[in-house]
C-alpha cells in the first residue's frame, strides 16, 4: 500500500466532525509505540481513506493485516463512544472476525442491538473519503438512537 | 485429561432431555472424521461433564484446546436451536473469544440479546453433571423466552 502521498488534506472540514475526532483519539490509543507523535491529524486518519488506487494494491488472500483489524475495531469503538455520549446509555462494541476477513460488528445498548453490520472484505476496511466516513457514521448513529428510542425498555434493561 | 473412565452412565435420564439430545447432535455435526461412529450417546457427551478430578487435570495456561472451544460453541448452538424452536423466532449464537480463554457468548433474537454470558476459564468449559447441564440450560432458555415475551417488538424487528 502506498502511503507516501496523503489523501486527506489538512484543511478537510470533516476533520472537525465528532466521529473523525473521536476516531483519531482511538487510533492514538492503539499507537503503543508512539509512531504518531508529532503527526498532524490528517496523517493519522489518512490510512482509513481507501481510494480506488489504494484498494487495488491490497491483496485479499489470507487473513487481513493486524493493523487493518485494529483500525476496524477502533472505528466501532468510536461509533459506540458517540452513541453512548448522545444516548447517555452505555454502548458496548463487539467485533467478531472469523478467518479470511469475514465477520460481524455489533454495538449493544442494554439488551438491544443498535448496530449490526456484516463484515466482508475487511482486508480493505476503509472509506472512500472522510466525508464518506462521516456520512456513514452519522447514519449509523442516527439509526442506533432511533432504535434506542423505539425500544427504550430493552435498551435500559 | 483422563477419558478412559466414563462419568456419564448410559441410563442417565438426562440423556433424553431436549438440550442433551440437541447437544449430542451438534457434537456429531462437528465430528468431521467420524470418530463418534458407533459410540453410545453417553460417550459422546461425556467430555463436557467435568468432575473435580477432571478439572484438576486441565492446565489453564495458554489458549484453550480447540476441541474445548468447539464444544463450547456447539453448546451455544444448541441453546440457540432450542430457543428458536420454543419461540418460533430465529436465534443467532455468537461466541466471541479473546486469547487466554476469556470471552463472551451471545444469542440474538431480532434486535434483542436474549443470552449474554461472560466466558471465563473456558479451558475448563463443562458442567458438573448432565443434570447440571440440563438445569442451567433450562434456566437460560426460560430467561430468553421471558425476554422475548417482554420485548417482543425488538425481538421481532
Short mmCIF file of N, CA, C and O in Angstrom, two decimals, chain A residues 62-76 93-106 116-126, chain B residues 69 73 93-99 104 106:
data_model
loop_
_atom_site.label_atom_id
_atom_site.label_comp_id
_atom_site.label_asym_id
_atom_site.label_seq_id
_atom_site.Cartn_x
_atom_site.Cartn_y
_atom_site.Cartn_z
N UNK A 62 -5.68 -14.71 2.22
CA UNK A 62 -5.22 -14.87 3.59
C UNK A 62 -5.97 -13.96 4.55
O UNK A 62 -6.98 -13.37 4.19
N UNK A 63 -5.47 -13.87 5.77
CA UNK A 63 -6.12 -13.04 6.78
C UNK A 63 -5.75 -11.58 6.59
O UNK A 63 -4.67 -11.27 6.09
N UNK A 64 -6.63 -10.67 6.99
CA UNK A 64 -6.30 -9.24 6.88
C UNK A 64 -5.13 -8.87 7.80
O UNK A 64 -4.88 -9.56 8.78
N UNK A 65 -4.46 -7.80 7.46
CA UNK A 65 -3.41 -7.24 8.31
C UNK A 65 -3.89 -6.96 9.73
O UNK A 65 -5.02 -6.52 9.92
N UNK A 66 -3.00 -7.15 10.67
CA UNK A 66 -3.37 -6.83 12.06
C UNK A 66 -3.70 -5.35 12.24
O UNK A 66 -4.61 -5.00 12.99
N UNK A 67 -2.98 -4.51 11.55
CA UNK A 67 -3.21 -3.07 11.73
C UNK A 67 -4.57 -2.68 11.15
O UNK A 67 -5.28 -1.83 11.71
N UNK A 68 -4.96 -3.35 10.06
CA UNK A 68 -6.28 -3.08 9.47
C UNK A 68 -7.39 -3.48 10.45
O UNK A 68 -8.37 -2.75 10.65
N UNK A 69 -7.21 -4.64 11.07
CA UNK A 69 -8.18 -5.12 12.06
C UNK A 69 -8.24 -4.15 13.25
O UNK A 69 -9.32 -3.82 13.75
N UNK A 70 -7.08 -3.68 13.67
CA UNK A 70 -7.03 -2.74 14.80
C UNK A 70 -7.78 -1.46 14.45
O UNK A 70 -8.50 -0.90 15.27
N UNK A 71 -7.62 -0.99 13.21
CA UNK A 71 -8.32 0.22 12.77
C UNK A 71 -9.83 -0.01 12.70
O UNK A 71 -10.61 0.86 13.04
N UNK A 72 -10.20 -1.18 12.24
CA UNK A 72 -11.62 -1.52 12.15
C UNK A 72 -12.25 -1.54 13.55
O UNK A 72 -13.31 -0.97 13.79
N UNK A 73 -11.55 -2.17 14.49
CA UNK A 73 -12.06 -2.23 15.86
C UNK A 73 -12.14 -0.84 16.47
O UNK A 73 -13.09 -0.50 17.17
N UNK A 74 -11.11 -0.03 16.19
CA UNK A 74 -11.09 1.34 16.71
C UNK A 74 -12.29 2.12 16.18
O UNK A 74 -12.88 2.94 16.89
N UNK A 75 -12.65 1.86 14.93
CA UNK A 75 -13.80 2.55 14.35
C UNK A 75 -15.09 2.23 15.11
O UNK A 75 -15.86 3.14 15.45
N UNK A 76 -15.30 0.94 15.41
CA UNK A 76 -16.53 0.58 16.13
C UNK A 76 -16.48 1.07 17.57
O UNK A 76 -17.52 1.38 18.16
N UNK A 93 -19.20 -2.22 22.02
CA UNK A 93 -18.93 -2.76 20.69
C UNK A 93 -18.38 -4.19 20.77
O UNK A 93 -17.61 -4.50 21.68
N UNK A 94 -18.78 -5.02 19.85
CA UNK A 94 -18.19 -6.36 19.71
C UNK A 94 -17.86 -6.56 18.24
O UNK A 94 -18.73 -6.47 17.39
N UNK A 95 -16.58 -6.77 17.96
CA UNK A 95 -16.19 -7.08 16.59
C UNK A 95 -15.73 -8.53 16.58
O UNK A 95 -14.84 -8.93 17.34
N UNK A 96 -16.39 -9.30 15.76
CA UNK A 96 -16.24 -10.75 15.75
C UNK A 96 -15.76 -11.13 14.37
O UNK A 96 -16.47 -10.92 13.39
N UNK A 97 -14.53 -11.61 14.27
CA UNK A 97 -13.98 -11.93 12.96
C UNK A 97 -13.60 -13.39 12.86
O UNK A 97 -12.95 -13.94 13.75
N UNK A 98 -14.04 -14.02 11.79
CA UNK A 98 -13.53 -15.35 11.52
C UNK A 98 -12.33 -15.15 10.59
O UNK A 98 -11.90 -14.04 10.36
N UNK A 99 -11.81 -16.22 10.05
CA UNK A 99 -10.66 -16.06 9.17
C UNK A 99 -11.07 -15.47 7.83
O UNK A 99 -12.23 -15.34 7.52
N UNK A 100 -10.08 -15.11 7.06
CA UNK A 100 -10.26 -14.67 5.69
C UNK A 100 -11.04 -13.36 5.57
O UNK A 100 -11.54 -13.02 4.50
N UNK A 101 -11.18 -12.64 6.69
CA UNK A 101 -11.74 -11.30 6.58
C UNK A 101 -13.24 -11.17 6.69
O UNK A 101 -13.79 -10.11 6.43
N UNK A 102 -13.91 -12.25 7.10
CA UNK A 102 -15.35 -12.16 7.30
C UNK A 102 -15.69 -12.00 8.77
O UNK A 102 -14.93 -12.45 9.62
N UNK A 103 -16.82 -11.38 9.06
CA UNK A 103 -17.18 -11.22 10.45
C UNK A 103 -18.41 -10.39 10.65
O UNK A 103 -19.22 -10.20 9.73
N UNK A 104 -18.55 -9.89 11.85
CA UNK A 104 -19.73 -9.15 12.21
C UNK A 104 -19.36 -8.14 13.28
O UNK A 104 -18.59 -8.45 14.19
N UNK A 105 -19.89 -6.95 13.16
CA UNK A 105 -19.67 -5.93 14.18
C UNK A 105 -21.01 -5.61 14.81
O UNK A 105 -21.99 -5.37 14.11
N UNK A 106 -21.03 -5.62 16.13
CA UNK A 106 -22.26 -5.32 16.86
C UNK A 106 -22.00 -4.20 17.86
O UNK A 106 -20.89 -4.09 18.39
N UNK A 116 -25.58 -3.49 13.77
CA UNK A 116 -25.35 -4.89 13.41
C UNK A 116 -24.88 -4.89 11.96
O UNK A 116 -25.66 -4.67 11.04
N UNK A 117 -23.59 -5.09 11.79
CA UNK A 117 -23.03 -4.97 10.45
C UNK A 117 -22.27 -6.24 10.10
O UNK A 117 -21.38 -6.68 10.83
N UNK A 118 -22.64 -6.83 8.97
CA UNK A 118 -21.89 -7.97 8.46
C UNK A 118 -20.61 -7.42 7.85
O UNK A 118 -20.64 -6.46 7.08
N UNK A 119 -19.49 -7.99 8.22
CA UNK A 119 -18.20 -7.51 7.69
C UNK A 119 -17.71 -8.46 6.61
O UNK A 119 -17.65 -9.66 6.81
N UNK A 120 -17.37 -7.87 5.51
CA UNK A 120 -16.84 -8.63 4.39
C UNK A 120 -15.65 -7.88 3.88
O UNK A 120 -15.59 -6.66 4.03
N UNK A 121 -14.71 -8.56 3.31
CA UNK A 121 -13.64 -7.85 2.66
C UNK A 121 -12.95 -6.89 3.63
O UNK A 121 -12.63 -5.75 3.29
N UNK A 122 -12.72 -7.37 4.86
CA UNK A 122 -12.14 -6.49 5.86
C UNK A 122 -10.67 -6.16 5.55
O UNK A 122 -10.10 -5.25 6.14
N UNK A 123 -10.07 -6.91 4.63
CA UNK A 123 -8.73 -6.55 4.17
C UNK A 123 -8.71 -5.10 3.68
O UNK A 123 -7.71 -4.42 3.76
N UNK A 124 -9.84 -4.71 3.13
CA UNK A 124 -9.93 -3.38 2.53
C UNK A 124 -10.85 -2.49 3.35
O UNK A 124 -11.59 -1.68 2.79
N UNK A 125 -10.82 -2.65 4.68
CA UNK A 125 -11.65 -1.78 5.51
C UNK A 125 -11.23 -0.33 5.33
O UNK A 125 -10.05 0.00 5.44
N UNK A 126 -12.19 0.50 5.07
CA UNK A 126 -11.88 1.91 4.90
C UNK A 126 -13.05 2.64 4.26
O UNK A 126 -14.10 2.05 4.02
N UNK B 69 -13.07 -25.46 22.69
CA UNK B 69 -13.75 -24.32 22.08
C UNK B 69 -14.88 -24.80 21.16
O UNK B 69 -15.98 -24.23 21.15
N UNK B 73 -18.78 -23.83 21.58
CA UNK B 73 -19.59 -23.23 20.52
C UNK B 73 -20.80 -24.11 20.20
O UNK B 73 -21.90 -23.62 19.98
N UNK B 93 -26.48 -17.50 17.57
CA UNK B 93 -25.44 -17.50 18.60
C UNK B 93 -24.17 -16.84 18.10
O UNK B 93 -23.81 -16.98 16.94
N UNK B 94 -23.52 -16.11 18.99
CA UNK B 94 -22.20 -15.56 18.69
C UNK B 94 -21.30 -15.86 19.87
O UNK B 94 -21.60 -15.47 20.98
N UNK B 95 -20.23 -16.60 19.61
CA UNK B 95 -19.25 -16.83 20.67
C UNK B 95 -17.98 -16.09 20.28
O UNK B 95 -17.43 -16.28 19.20
N UNK B 96 -17.58 -15.22 21.16
CA UNK B 96 -16.52 -14.27 20.89
C UNK B 96 -15.42 -14.52 21.91
O UNK B 96 -15.65 -14.35 23.11
N UNK B 97 -14.28 -15.01 21.46
CA UNK B 97 -13.21 -15.35 22.41
C UNK B 97 -11.96 -14.55 22.14
O UNK B 97 -11.51 -14.44 20.99
N UNK B 98 -11.41 -13.97 23.18
CA UNK B 98 -10.08 -13.38 23.04
C UNK B 98 -9.11 -14.46 23.48
O UNK B 98 -9.48 -15.61 23.69
N UNK B 99 -7.86 -14.12 23.61
CA UNK B 99 -6.90 -15.13 23.99
C UNK B 99 -7.05 -15.50 25.47
O UNK B 99 -7.76 -14.86 26.21
N UNK B 104 -17.09 -13.95 25.45
CA UNK B 104 -18.49 -13.64 25.69
C UNK B 104 -19.34 -14.46 24.72
O UNK B 104 -18.97 -14.60 23.55
N UNK B 106 -23.16 -14.73 23.14
CA UNK B 106 -24.42 -14.01 22.97
C UNK B 106 -25.37 -14.85 22.13
O UNK B 106 -24.94 -15.57 21.24
#
